[in-house]
Amino acid sequence: MTKEEILEEQEKLRASLDPNLLNFLQNRKRKKDIPSEEINKELSLTPQLESSNLNAEVLELIGEAKRQKWKHFDTIEPEKLEWMQTNESESEKLDSSQPRFNFEGQFIQLDNDRHLETGLFHHGDEITRPGYTLEELVHLADSSFQSQKILSLQTLAFIARNAQNDIFSEKHLDSNLLKILMDIGIPMIFRIAMDNPTLSIICIGILGIRNLLVNTNDCDFIDKIKFTTLGISLPLLNTNSQSSKDEEQDSTDLELLQEDLVQGLIKTNILTRIKYIIETVRPPPTSIVCCLEILTHITRYAKSTAIQVVSADKLLELILRNFLPFMVTFEKEAGSYGQCCVEVVKLCYHLVVVNKVCANLLVGKVRLFETLLQFALLEPNNFTENNTQITELIISSLQTLRALACYGIGIDYFQTGYETFVQKLQYNLTKYTELNENDMNCLASLIQYISEISLALAFSKEHSIELINPIIQLILGISQKATLSLQVELKFSQQRIVSAVFYFFTILTHKSIISKFQSPVELVSHLESYTTTQYTSIYQNKLLRLLFNNLLNLSVNSNTSIQYSPTLLRNTEVSNEYIITTDLIYNLISFQMSISFQLSHLKIQSLYHTTGLYDVIIKYLRSIVAQYNRTQTSPAFYLQEIPIIYKLMVLYERQLEFEVTLCHDLIFLLTTNLYPGQDYYLNNLINYYLFKPKFYQKNAKLTSDELQSILRTYTALLQFVNVTPSTIDDSEAVYNRNRVSINSLSLPTFTTPLFPIDWLTMPIFILYNKEESKPNIPGGFQTHLRFLTDCLKYYNWIETNDIEFLNVMYPSTRIARVLVALMLGDIFLTDEISLELTKILQTYSRKEFIKKIDFTQIQGVTNFCELYSEICSHFTSVSFGDPTYAQFILLPLISNPPTSIKLIIWQNNTEIFRLFPIPIQDISLPITGLLEPYETETQVLTCMIQMLLQNKLRATWSPIFYFIAIHHIRHFIRTEPEDSNENSIGINFIIALFGAEYSLFQDFICYDEESSLTAMNFKKKNISEAKLQINIAYKYALENCEEIRNEVGETRISYIHF
């Protein structure tokens, strides 16, 4: 282009541009062309800096920059330097309630004395507080700068770990930090990090998910309890209500992660992602271990999630190939490729325990048995290094084989390694005195595995039980040496072996084993030999007394809050001593029961005849009843001790040497503290023990016919709780180790007990629900009558005999439950029901009972006011002024309840006053509670005086409520007001009373408070006619003289000579 063409095009371009934009561009170019000297001269305008709020230090720094000609300090912008200022007034205005955390995820407490140079500070709004808030960390986690993103994600992962392990005390946070992390979307942040292409971010994402799921105390507890007989059965972790698949599909990934973390992770294809990470990304060992822990937790969550893990395409094959090789090596860090990792065996263990389907899928998918058998037959002493890891690998392998044997799986593999197992037992017997703690723990697990495989052989049609015969002799020898050693020193490892031996010989008493032995006499002789030597020496020795004494102390110390979180235990440390002690006692009692019931001809001396032992056991059981607190009990108590208490109770009942009251207390405690999976216990308690006549002969007036009727009524309750024939059968199969029927070794989730604490009154609620739905019930009214009579009669027996069990129910709860019985039509008018309700009312009239009533604490009732309102409404409809019903109406008012309850009577159900003729002297309740303390709530007092003035409340219609109203209003008028509002209300009351009917006015004038409180009845003073006329004169004066009406406000008491 020529120069002219260029100029022409430029003119066209200028013409097309906005003039303002063109001017801006020209000025910008001109400014760049100004020499630096002119710029310095132009910007050396000190007034701009002087007028700013910059402090002296900042101004001095700017001056130094100019003198030294620092780069980019030619232009000074004061507003960009304000961050260097310390504005104390603004800092004080900021909300400092948000918790802050350091890089280790630890809470940083607010410290006003902390200097900015001494900690982790940043340039946020709260410049005087160190650390980062969750909001700031979430914001930084989305940073495009990788180092900033990694630091924030890592800090969030550490916070999740600390929140899961509950190291933050309640004073630090007002709410559950773990729930806060879920609600603000932290799981999604970690899940997205796992999909990041950067290895370091992937590893932090894995760590974060692991920390959100895994609780350290929970894992430690499982590692301890898996040694025990009962430890093979643990509850699943799913505590969320079962939502439909449609609801899950409708929820977004973020919503599902917030509501149900495990299901949300599965929906985001975490199993596929873990497989890809292990196979392709190949992260460091620590991340591999985290992945395995995540899979283990998902397995333990629910049976459905466990099946998804075992069914994931080539996931388990990949894990076993890389981290459970056939050659045992522990040269590198756990989780290294090509090296054995114990976490893999633990994952397999939980997959087997959760479900028989999972066990079969696992065994069919991978060559698991060969690997586990090889590990199980290892000797820890053959490895000079990593001895602890080798021991853990051996024990975990044996426990997994034991779980498979419970389903009857793996008998052929036991036969394959039979000779080696026998040789290992022979070696341990020969070298017993040289065994260390690791060797003994491995030996105990081996005996447990052999016990389960023995029973599996008995149920198998293809295999012979005679394989066990040589093993019995070896275990007898081991038992003898272990028992002698245990009497010298009470070591945990020795206790484990003795406990495992007890379990082995308990298994041998199983009828399936005895019947299948070619020589049952030989087997019985083995049992008799063990019983008369080892067993007898244990229970006659001080050892057993020492164990029960230890359990007495440990049981109390192990009480901690049960938590229904994504873990079994939270903030709970169950000691190893507690686990081992309960296991040994359980197996000892189980052996005693098996011998007593299956082989009673051996005539073994009872545990309870032993000198000193009986008293120790009784002391333990009494302490359980007295100190038990349902809200502060560890899940370990339900898993380990409840079975012990059940078996002790059965043994005592069988031998007729039990204190009836204590036995009944234990039965009630067990009935309300059995969780899903313990249905077999509950079924037996209800059908065989709860209503045994001999438990009622000492204190009761219940006949055998009455008990049979009561039993039928309460047996019907099973259909209204989570107990069905199938759940009873499943529970019995695990309890009796029936290999044919066991489908799962895990227990259902521990959420609520099988029977609620108010099960005694459940028949009332069943009838109430039927009454509401109006079904056609065979038998009709007579069926209802018998049902309700049985319930109230049994409840009366419990109340009148002060059964300790009732202490777990608040008095207010007990009142609320019985009140429902009054709403079943007019059945309360029958003689049978009226008699039982009157007895209950007499129990509730006791002063010690009244003192404990607190209607702010009612278990299982969300709105007592609504219930009480229905009770009052029903009274006016069908009661015909029934005196028993009337006293139940008074019962909630007798302990100075909240104002809302009082207003139900005085404001919302005033029709009651027309139907309450019961004489005051016929009321069995202590009416002092209706008169004291004096009413101070003006809203209630106003309702009272309105009822009197409107003539809706009369002494002839409702003597008690008339008495209450006169008593409280008169005291309020005579009391000096606390404020102007009370004074104004009092004046209005006085004026209203002087305008009332003569009889009401006279009752106020003549009311004798002192005599009334003494006699607990309405009493009047003998006032002379002259004095009464004076008061009447005041009445007419106040009615007709405005000046006197105004004076009442100043000296209101002087106008009335009460």
Short mmCIF file of N, CA and C in Angstrom, two decimals, residues 197-245:
data_model
loop_
_atom_site.label_atom_id
_atom_site.label_comp_id
_atom_site.label_asym_id
_atom_site.label_seq_id
_atom_site.Cartn_x
_atom_site.Cartn_y
_atom_site.Cartn_z
N PRO A 197 -5.57 -35.05 37.09
CA PRO A 197 -4.45 -35.75 36.44
C PRO A 197 -3.14 -35.68 37.23
N THR A 198 -3.07 -34.80 38.22
CA THR A 198 -1.83 -34.64 38.99
C THR A 198 -1.78 -35.67 40.12
N LEU A 199 -0.69 -36.42 40.23
CA LEU A 199 -0.56 -37.49 41.22
C LEU A 199 -0.71 -36.98 42.64
N SER A 200 -0.06 -35.88 42.97
CA SER A 200 -0.10 -35.38 44.35
C SER A 200 -1.53 -35.02 44.75
N ILE A 201 -2.31 -34.45 43.83
CA ILE A 201 -3.70 -34.09 44.14
C ILE A 201 -4.56 -35.35 44.26
N ILE A 202 -4.29 -36.34 43.43
CA ILE A 202 -5.01 -37.62 43.53
C ILE A 202 -4.79 -38.24 44.90
N CYS A 203 -3.56 -38.23 45.36
CA CYS A 203 -3.22 -38.84 46.66
C CYS A 203 -3.93 -38.12 47.80
N ILE A 204 -4.01 -36.78 47.72
CA ILE A 204 -4.70 -36.03 48.78
C ILE A 204 -6.20 -36.30 48.72
N GLY A 205 -6.75 -36.43 47.52
CA GLY A 205 -8.17 -36.77 47.40
C GLY A 205 -8.47 -38.11 48.04
N ILE A 206 -7.61 -39.10 47.80
CA ILE A 206 -7.78 -40.43 48.42
C ILE A 206 -7.70 -40.31 49.94
N LEU A 207 -6.71 -39.55 50.43
CA LEU A 207 -6.55 -39.37 51.87
C LEU A 207 -7.78 -38.70 52.48
N GLY A 208 -8.32 -37.70 51.78
CA GLY A 208 -9.49 -37.00 52.30
C GLY A 208 -10.71 -37.91 52.41
N ILE A 209 -10.98 -38.71 51.37
CA ILE A 209 -12.10 -39.64 51.41
C ILE A 209 -11.90 -40.66 52.53
N ARG A 210 -10.68 -41.14 52.63
CA ARG A 210 -10.38 -42.11 53.70
C ARG A 210 -10.64 -41.51 55.07
N ASN A 211 -10.22 -40.26 55.29
CA ASN A 211 -10.39 -39.62 56.60
C ASN A 211 -11.85 -39.34 56.91
N LEU A 212 -12.66 -39.08 55.89
CA LEU A 212 -14.08 -38.88 56.12
C LEU A 212 -14.79 -40.17 56.52
N LEU A 213 -14.26 -41.31 56.09
CA LEU A 213 -14.91 -42.58 56.33
C LEU A 213 -14.40 -43.32 57.56
N VAL A 214 -13.10 -43.33 57.75
CA VAL A 214 -12.47 -44.26 58.68
C VAL A 214 -12.23 -43.61 60.03
N ASN A 215 -12.67 -44.28 61.08
CA ASN A 215 -12.44 -43.86 62.45
C ASN A 215 -11.38 -44.76 63.08
N THR A 216 -10.36 -44.15 63.66
CA THR A 216 -9.23 -44.91 64.21
C THR A 216 -9.67 -45.83 65.34
N ASN A 217 -10.51 -45.33 66.25
CA ASN A 217 -10.98 -46.15 67.37
C ASN A 217 -11.77 -47.34 66.88
N ASP A 218 -12.53 -47.13 65.83
CA ASP A 218 -13.32 -48.20 65.24
C ASP A 218 -12.41 -49.32 64.74
N CYS A 219 -11.37 -48.95 64.01
CA CYS A 219 -10.44 -49.95 63.46
C CYS A 219 -9.69 -50.67 64.58
N ASP A 220 -9.27 -49.94 65.59
CA ASP A 220 -8.57 -50.56 66.72
C ASP A 220 -9.47 -51.55 67.44
N PHE A 221 -10.74 -51.18 67.60
CA PHE A 221 -11.69 -52.06 68.28
C PHE A 221 -11.88 -53.36 67.49
N ILE A 222 -11.99 -53.26 66.18
CA ILE A 222 -12.17 -54.45 65.36
C ILE A 222 -10.94 -55.35 65.44
N ASP A 223 -9.75 -54.75 65.42
CA ASP A 223 -8.52 -55.55 65.52
C ASP A 223 -8.44 -56.29 66.85
N LYS A 224 -9.00 -55.69 67.90
CA LYS A 224 -8.98 -56.35 69.21
C LYS A 224 -10.04 -57.44 69.32
N ILE A 225 -11.23 -57.12 68.81
CA ILE A 225 -12.36 -58.02 69.06
C ILE A 225 -12.39 -59.21 68.11
N LYS A 226 -11.65 -59.15 67.01
CA LYS A 226 -11.68 -60.27 66.06
C LYS A 226 -11.05 -61.52 66.65
N PHE A 227 -10.29 -61.38 67.74
CA PHE A 227 -9.74 -62.55 68.44
C PHE A 227 -10.83 -63.32 69.17
N THR A 228 -11.94 -62.69 69.49
CA THR A 228 -12.91 -63.27 70.40
C THR A 228 -13.93 -64.14 69.68
N THR A 229 -14.65 -64.91 70.46
CA THR A 229 -15.69 -65.78 69.91
C THR A 229 -16.81 -64.97 69.29
N LEU A 230 -17.22 -63.91 69.97
CA LEU A 230 -18.34 -63.09 69.50
C LEU A 230 -17.90 -62.03 68.52
N GLY A 231 -16.59 -61.78 68.45
CA GLY A 231 -16.09 -60.69 67.62
C GLY A 231 -16.25 -60.91 66.13
N ILE A 232 -16.58 -62.13 65.74
CA ILE A 232 -16.77 -62.40 64.32
C ILE A 232 -18.06 -61.78 63.81
N SER A 233 -18.97 -61.46 64.72
CA SER A 233 -20.25 -60.86 64.35
C SER A 233 -20.29 -59.41 64.81
N LEU A 234 -20.13 -58.50 63.86
CA LEU A 234 -20.18 -57.07 64.15
C LEU A 234 -21.32 -56.44 63.37
N PRO A 235 -21.90 -55.38 63.91
CA PRO A 235 -23.00 -54.72 63.19
C PRO A 235 -22.51 -53.97 61.97
N LEU A 236 -23.35 -53.91 60.96
CA LEU A 236 -23.07 -53.10 59.79
C LEU A 236 -23.14 -51.62 60.17
N LEU A 237 -22.67 -50.77 59.29
CA LEU A 237 -22.52 -49.35 59.63
C LEU A 237 -23.58 -48.45 59.02
N ASN A 238 -24.44 -48.99 58.19
CA ASN A 238 -25.44 -48.15 57.51
C ASN A 238 -26.52 -47.73 58.49
N THR A 239 -26.53 -46.44 58.84
CA THR A 239 -27.52 -45.92 59.78
C THR A 239 -28.56 -45.05 59.09
N ASN A 240 -28.43 -44.86 57.79
CA ASN A 240 -29.39 -44.03 57.07
C ASN A 240 -30.65 -44.82 56.77
N SER A 241 -31.77 -44.12 56.76
CA SER A 241 -33.03 -44.76 56.40
C SER A 241 -32.95 -45.22 54.95
N GLN A 242 -33.53 -46.36 54.69
CA GLN A 242 -33.45 -46.94 53.35
C GLN A 242 -34.30 -46.13 52.37
N SER A 243 -33.64 -45.41 51.54
CA SER A 243 -34.36 -44.63 50.52
C SER A 243 -34.53 -45.48 49.27
N SER A 244 -35.54 -45.17 48.52
CA SER A 244 -35.82 -45.94 47.32
C SER A 244 -34.79 -45.62 46.24
N LYS A 245 -34.68 -46.54 45.28
CA LYS A 245 -33.74 -46.33 44.18
C LYS A 245 -34.15 -45.12 43.34
#
